[in-house]
């Protein structure tokens, strides 16, 4: 059956009108979308700068590689943001000293996009130690574990340079426990630990027995920690918290831990070592080679080995 020409024309006009309405709705939707994106882009710099203030150094560098727009804007390489990171990790006094040295040695800092970003990278490369008032007078060495945790070891020197100390011993004789005091060479080490790069949680320091490696080419030797006398028991002297009101870790550690550290937090440990055969601190410095510190990062216990220098270096 053949349709009437007039009905066919009317149907075609209705389809054309509907098509125009659909196209018009799509164009309006696209226009609204472009307007929203434009408004977001105008406020992106403000939001990104706010986000950047919560990021660590590694995350800031990764953001610079996202796109050209982020890399060219003064957001993730902002001078103030990187200066804040420098102060949090290395301390204001160390940063001021390095800034003076940089100004004297490198005039190119004046034309760099972010001098403080470059300053942070230089100080991190040298593993600069943050200021600590509890460290010893003799610096033995420092090291880092993949940039996540750093440790520095110093020794407390007595005025006469000798190591002889009176230590309490216990022994069982005829079924009875007796205690007595005897002189042995003892040195006190101050271990400064800092979470320098693990921002996805906390670094735990499990309770452990410390020993100093004094091995030679001919034989292995270890100087063990003093035990049996509570006066020489290892302990945490101080923990520097970034958030003074937060004292609980994000997750529990496995076993017993001495302390935990969030990003850029530091802890100072006191450890007394039985320095066999070392009646002076200089002999201990010549014989001691390294110390191993166990740290727990993301559920995995790893050793942080701090080698000692043979030459005595006063702070």
Short mmCIF file of C-alpha atoms in Angstrom, two decimals:
data_model
loop_
_atom_site.label_atom_id
_atom_site.label_comp_id
_atom_site.label_asym_id
_atom_site.label_seq_id
_atom_site.Cartn_x
_atom_site.Cartn_y
_atom_site.Cartn_z
CA UNK A 1 0.00 0.00 0.00
CA UNK A 2 1.51 3.36 -1.07
CA UNK A 3 1.76 6.17 1.54
CA UNK A 4 0.43 9.59 0.73
CA UNK A 5 3.21 12.02 -0.36
CA UNK A 6 1.99 14.62 2.16
CA UNK A 7 2.30 12.19 5.08
CA UNK A 8 5.78 11.16 3.98
CA UNK A 9 6.95 14.77 3.85
CA UNK A 10 5.51 15.51 7.32
CA UNK A 11 7.27 12.49 8.82
CA UNK A 12 10.57 13.58 7.26
CA UNK A 13 10.22 17.08 8.73
CA UNK A 14 9.59 15.64 12.22
CA UNK A 15 12.71 13.47 12.00
CA UNK A 16 14.78 16.45 10.87
CA UNK A 17 13.52 18.56 13.78
CA UNK A 18 14.31 15.82 16.29
CA UNK A 19 17.78 15.48 14.80
CA UNK A 20 18.42 19.20 15.20
CA UNK A 21 17.23 19.05 18.82
CA UNK A 22 19.58 16.17 19.59
CA UNK A 23 22.56 17.97 18.00
CA UNK A 24 21.67 21.15 19.87
CA UNK A 25 21.50 19.28 23.21
CA UNK A 26 24.86 17.66 22.54
CA UNK A 27 26.43 21.02 21.72
CA UNK A 28 25.06 22.56 24.91
CA UNK A 29 26.35 19.64 26.94
CA UNK A 30 29.78 19.98 25.36
CA UNK A 31 29.77 23.72 26.03
CA UNK A 32 28.91 23.15 29.68
CA UNK A 33 31.65 20.54 29.90
CA UNK A 34 34.21 22.91 28.39
CA UNK A 35 33.12 25.63 30.81
CA UNK A 36 33.52 23.29 33.78
CA UNK A 37 36.96 22.19 32.58
CA UNK A 38 37.96 25.82 32.03
CA UNK A 39 36.91 26.77 35.55
CA UNK A 40 38.74 23.76 36.99
CA UNK A 41 41.88 24.60 35.05
CA UNK A 42 41.78 28.15 36.34
CA UNK A 43 41.73 26.85 39.89
CA UNK A 44 44.10 23.93 39.28
CA UNK A 45 47.21 25.87 40.27
CA UNK A 46 45.71 26.74 43.65
CA UNK A 47 44.63 23.16 44.36
CA UNK A 48 47.90 21.64 43.15
CA UNK A 49 49.94 23.99 45.29
CA UNK A 50 47.86 23.00 48.29
CA UNK A 51 48.35 19.30 47.46
CA UNK A 52 52.10 19.82 46.95
CA UNK A 53 52.48 21.04 50.53
CA UNK A 54 51.58 17.51 51.75
CA UNK A 55 53.92 15.57 49.44
CA UNK A 56 57.40 14.24 50.10
CA UNK A 57 60.41 14.89 47.87
CA UNK A 58 60.02 11.74 45.76
CA UNK A 59 56.32 12.44 45.08
CA UNK A 60 57.07 16.03 44.07
CA UNK A 61 59.65 14.83 41.55
CA UNK A 62 57.19 12.29 40.16
CA UNK A 63 54.56 15.01 39.71
CA UNK A 64 57.03 16.99 37.57
CA UNK A 65 57.05 14.06 35.13
CA UNK A 66 53.26 13.85 34.72
CA UNK A 67 52.89 16.41 31.96
CA UNK A 68 54.55 19.49 30.47
CA UNK A 69 51.97 21.80 32.03
CA UNK A 70 52.81 20.60 35.56
CA UNK A 71 56.54 20.75 34.87
CA UNK A 72 56.48 24.34 33.62
CA UNK A 73 54.30 25.74 36.41
CA UNK A 74 55.93 26.91 39.63
CA UNK A 75 54.03 24.40 41.77
CA UNK A 76 55.97 21.20 42.38
CA UNK A 77 59.31 22.98 42.24
CA UNK A 78 58.17 25.92 44.32
CA UNK A 79 61.01 27.42 46.36
CA UNK A 80 58.99 27.69 49.56
CA UNK A 81 57.77 24.09 49.34
CA UNK A 82 61.30 22.71 48.94
CA UNK A 83 62.70 24.99 51.65
CA UNK A 84 60.08 23.59 54.04
CA UNK A 85 61.21 20.04 53.15
CA UNK A 86 64.85 21.00 53.70
CA UNK A 87 64.14 22.36 57.17
CA UNK A 88 61.98 19.37 58.14
CA UNK A 89 64.62 16.84 57.17
CA UNK A 90 67.98 18.53 57.82
CA UNK A 91 67.13 21.23 60.36
CA UNK A 92 67.33 25.00 60.05
CA UNK A 93 70.96 25.27 61.17
CA UNK A 94 72.25 22.77 58.58
CA UNK A 95 70.19 24.40 55.83
CA UNK A 96 71.56 27.86 56.66
CA UNK A 97 75.13 26.54 56.58
CA UNK A 98 74.63 24.88 53.21
CA UNK A 99 72.92 27.96 51.80
CA UNK A 100 75.96 30.06 52.71
CA UNK A 101 78.34 27.52 51.18
CA UNK A 102 76.23 27.32 48.02
CA UNK A 103 76.19 31.11 47.62
CA UNK A 104 79.97 31.26 47.98
CA UNK A 105 80.80 28.36 45.70
CA UNK A 106 78.09 28.41 43.03
CA UNK A 107 76.85 31.68 41.57
CA UNK A 108 74.64 29.71 39.16
CA UNK A 109 72.03 29.40 41.92
CA UNK A 110 70.80 32.87 40.97
CA UNK A 111 69.51 31.65 37.61
CA UNK A 112 68.15 28.25 38.70
CA UNK A 113 64.40 27.68 38.59
CA UNK A 114 64.31 26.25 42.10
CA UNK A 115 67.51 26.73 44.12
CA UNK A 116 65.97 25.09 47.19
CA UNK A 117 65.04 22.00 45.20
CA UNK A 118 68.64 21.73 44.06
CA UNK A 119 69.79 22.36 47.65
CA UNK A 120 67.63 19.50 48.93
CA UNK A 121 69.01 17.12 46.29
CA UNK A 122 72.60 18.06 47.14
CA UNK A 123 72.09 17.63 50.87
CA UNK A 124 70.24 14.33 50.38
CA UNK A 125 73.04 13.06 48.13
CA UNK A 126 75.56 13.79 50.90
CA UNK A 127 73.21 12.30 53.53
CA UNK A 128 73.52 15.39 55.73
CA UNK A 129 72.91 14.68 59.39
CA UNK A 130 70.27 16.77 61.20
CA UNK A 131 71.42 18.67 64.26
CA UNK A 132 71.26 16.67 67.49
CA UNK A 133 72.28 17.97 70.91
CA UNK A 134 72.52 14.44 72.36
CA UNK A 135 75.20 13.06 70.05
CA UNK A 136 78.70 12.22 71.22
CA UNK A 137 81.85 14.24 70.67
CA UNK A 138 83.48 11.75 68.26
CA UNK A 139 81.84 10.95 64.94
CA UNK A 140 82.37 7.35 63.85
CA UNK A 141 80.32 7.12 60.66
CA UNK A 142 77.00 7.38 58.87
CA UNK A 143 75.05 5.48 56.24
CA UNK A 144 71.66 5.19 54.54
CA UNK A 145 69.42 2.29 53.55
CA UNK A 146 68.17 2.96 50.00
CA UNK A 147 67.34 6.54 50.98
CA UNK A 148 64.57 5.30 53.30
CA UNK A 149 66.36 5.29 56.65
CA UNK A 150 69.63 6.93 57.65
CA UNK A 151 71.81 6.33 60.69
CA UNK A 152 74.78 8.12 62.23
CA UNK A 153 76.94 6.82 65.07
CA UNK A 154 78.94 8.94 67.51
CA UNK A 155 80.88 8.08 70.65
CA UNK A 156 80.78 9.77 74.03
CA UNK A 157 84.37 10.46 75.10
CA UNK A 158 85.38 10.81 78.73
CA UNK A 159 87.67 13.65 79.75
CA UNK A 160 90.67 11.36 80.31
CA UNK A 161 90.09 9.33 77.14
CA UNK A 162 89.98 6.04 79.06
CA UNK A 163 87.28 3.39 78.77
CA UNK A 164 87.54 1.54 82.09
CA UNK A 165 84.20 1.36 83.91
CA UNK A 166 82.99 -0.55 86.97
CA UNK A 167 80.33 -3.04 85.86
CA UNK A 168 78.17 -5.35 87.96
CA UNK A 169 78.45 -9.10 87.30
CA UNK A 170 76.34 -11.99 88.56
CA UNK A 171 77.42 -15.58 89.11
CA UNK A 172 75.98 -18.66 90.79
CA UNK A 173 78.18 -20.32 93.41
CA UNK A 174 76.97 -23.34 95.38
CA UNK A 175 73.40 -22.65 94.31
CA UNK A 176 73.52 -19.05 95.44
CA UNK A 177 73.52 -16.02 93.17
CA UNK A 178 76.18 -13.48 94.00
CA UNK A 179 76.92 -10.10 92.49
CA UNK A 180 80.21 -8.23 92.35
CA UNK A 181 81.73 -5.28 90.52
CA UNK A 182 84.72 -5.39 88.23
CA UNK A 183 86.45 -3.01 85.78
CA UNK A 184 86.06 -3.60 82.05
CA UNK A 185 86.53 -1.29 79.03
CA UNK A 186 83.17 0.23 78.04
CA UNK A 187 82.33 2.82 75.38
CA UNK A 188 78.98 4.55 74.98
CA UNK A 189 77.67 4.92 71.43
CA UNK A 190 74.95 7.37 70.47
CA UNK A 191 72.99 6.22 67.42
CA UNK A 192 70.92 8.81 65.56
CA UNK A 193 68.24 7.32 63.28
CA UNK A 194 65.99 9.21 60.88
CA UNK A 195 63.18 8.19 58.54
CA UNK A 196 64.45 10.01 55.46
CA UNK A 197 62.22 8.66 52.70
CA UNK A 198 59.54 6.17 53.76
CA UNK A 199 56.29 8.15 53.61
CA UNK A 200 53.80 5.26 53.23
CA UNK A 201 53.82 4.37 56.91
CA UNK A 202 56.24 4.23 59.81
CA UNK A 203 59.68 2.72 60.31
CA UNK A 204 59.94 0.48 63.36
CA UNK A 205 63.11 -0.12 65.33
CA UNK A 206 62.76 -3.60 66.85
CA UNK A 207 64.36 -4.40 70.18
CA UNK A 208 67.75 -5.98 69.47
CA UNK A 209 71.22 -6.70 70.82
CA UNK A 210 73.87 -4.45 69.31
CA UNK A 211 77.46 -5.42 68.57
CA UNK A 212 80.41 -3.75 66.89
CA UNK A 213 82.33 -5.64 64.22
CA UNK A 214 86.08 -5.55 64.91
CA UNK A 215 87.08 -8.29 62.48
CA UNK A 216 90.46 -8.38 60.76
CA UNK A 217 91.68 -10.24 57.71
CA UNK A 218 92.86 -13.11 59.89
CA UNK A 219 89.97 -13.55 62.31
CA UNK A 220 86.45 -12.42 63.02
CA UNK A 221 85.70 -10.53 66.19
CA UNK A 222 82.69 -8.79 67.68
CA UNK A 223 82.46 -6.42 70.59
CA UNK A 224 79.19 -7.25 72.32
CA UNK A 225 76.80 -5.03 74.21
CA UNK A 226 77.22 -4.79 77.97
CA UNK A 227 74.62 -6.94 79.75
CA UNK A 228 73.68 -7.68 83.34
CA UNK A 229 74.00 -4.12 84.61
CA UNK A 230 70.89 -1.94 84.36
CA UNK A 231 73.02 1.23 84.35
CA UNK A 232 74.37 0.27 80.92
CA UNK A 233 71.13 -1.01 79.42
CA UNK A 234 70.34 0.19 75.90
CA UNK A 235 67.61 2.80 75.76
CA UNK A 236 65.98 5.44 73.62
CA UNK A 237 67.12 8.85 74.83
CA UNK A 238 64.80 10.99 72.71
CA UNK A 239 62.35 10.81 69.79
CA UNK A 240 61.72 13.98 67.79
CA UNK A 241 58.07 13.98 66.69
CA UNK A 242 56.71 16.18 63.89
CA UNK A 243 53.19 15.94 65.26
CA UNK A 244 53.43 16.47 69.00
CA UNK A 245 49.90 15.18 69.64
CA UNK A 246 50.25 11.90 67.73
CA UNK A 247 52.04 9.09 69.57
CA UNK A 248 50.48 5.97 68.06
CA UNK A 249 51.72 4.11 64.94
CA UNK A 250 49.43 3.46 61.98
CA UNK A 251 49.86 -0.29 62.41
CA UNK A 252 51.31 -2.60 65.01
CA UNK A 253 54.81 -3.98 64.62
CA UNK A 254 55.62 -7.67 64.88
CA UNK A 255 57.11 -8.31 68.31
CA UNK A 256 58.57 -5.71 70.62
CA UNK A 257 59.92 -2.44 69.23
CA UNK A 258 62.07 0.28 70.77
CA UNK A 259 60.41 3.12 68.85
CA UNK A 260 58.82 4.04 65.51
CA UNK A 261 59.52 6.91 63.13
CA UNK A 262 57.34 8.70 60.62
CA UNK A 263 58.78 10.71 57.75
CA UNK A 264 61.68 12.97 58.87
CA UNK A 265 61.30 11.98 62.54
CA UNK A 266 64.49 11.14 64.46
CA UNK A 267 65.43 8.99 67.44
CA UNK A 268 68.59 8.88 69.57
CA UNK A 269 69.73 5.59 71.12
CA UNK A 270 72.30 4.99 73.82
CA UNK A 271 74.25 1.72 73.58
CA UNK A 272 77.17 0.60 75.77
CA UNK A 273 79.70 -1.73 74.14
CA UNK A 274 82.22 -3.96 75.90
CA UNK A 275 85.35 -2.76 74.09
CA UNK A 276 87.63 -5.71 74.76
CA UNK A 277 91.30 -4.84 74.48
CA UNK A 278 90.62 -1.12 74.10
CA UNK A 279 91.70 0.78 77.18
CA UNK A 280 91.35 4.13 75.37
CA UNK A 281 88.81 5.56 72.95
CA UNK A 282 91.48 5.99 70.26
CA UNK A 283 92.20 2.24 70.29
CA UNK A 284 88.49 1.53 69.96
CA UNK A 285 88.26 3.86 66.95
CA UNK A 286 91.18 2.07 65.31
CA UNK A 287 89.74 -1.41 65.86
CA UNK A 288 86.01 -0.87 65.35
CA UNK A 289 84.87 -1.41 61.75
CA UNK A 290 81.07 -1.17 61.62
CA UNK A 291 77.77 -1.66 63.41
CA UNK A 292 74.54 -3.21 62.13
CA UNK A 293 71.12 -1.81 63.03
CA UNK A 294 67.92 -3.72 62.23
CA UNK A 295 64.94 -1.66 61.05
CA UNK A 296 61.47 -2.79 60.01
CA UNK A 297 60.14 -1.14 56.82
CA UNK A 298 56.70 -2.08 55.53
CA UNK A 299 56.73 -5.34 57.49
CA UNK A 300 60.21 -6.39 56.33
CA UNK A 301 63.20 -6.33 58.70
CA UNK A 302 66.33 -5.06 56.97
CA UNK A 303 69.89 -4.33 58.18
CA UNK A 304 71.29 -0.81 58.14
CA UNK A 305 75.08 -1.16 58.17
CA UNK A 306 77.05 1.89 59.36
CA UNK A 307 80.78 1.64 58.55
CA UNK A 308 83.21 3.43 60.85
CA UNK A 309 86.07 5.70 59.81
CA UNK A 310 89.57 4.83 60.96
CA UNK A 311 90.43 8.47 61.60
CA UNK A 312 88.91 10.07 64.68
CA UNK A 313 86.70 12.97 63.68
CA UNK A 314 85.59 15.43 66.33
CA UNK A 315 82.26 17.11 65.84
#
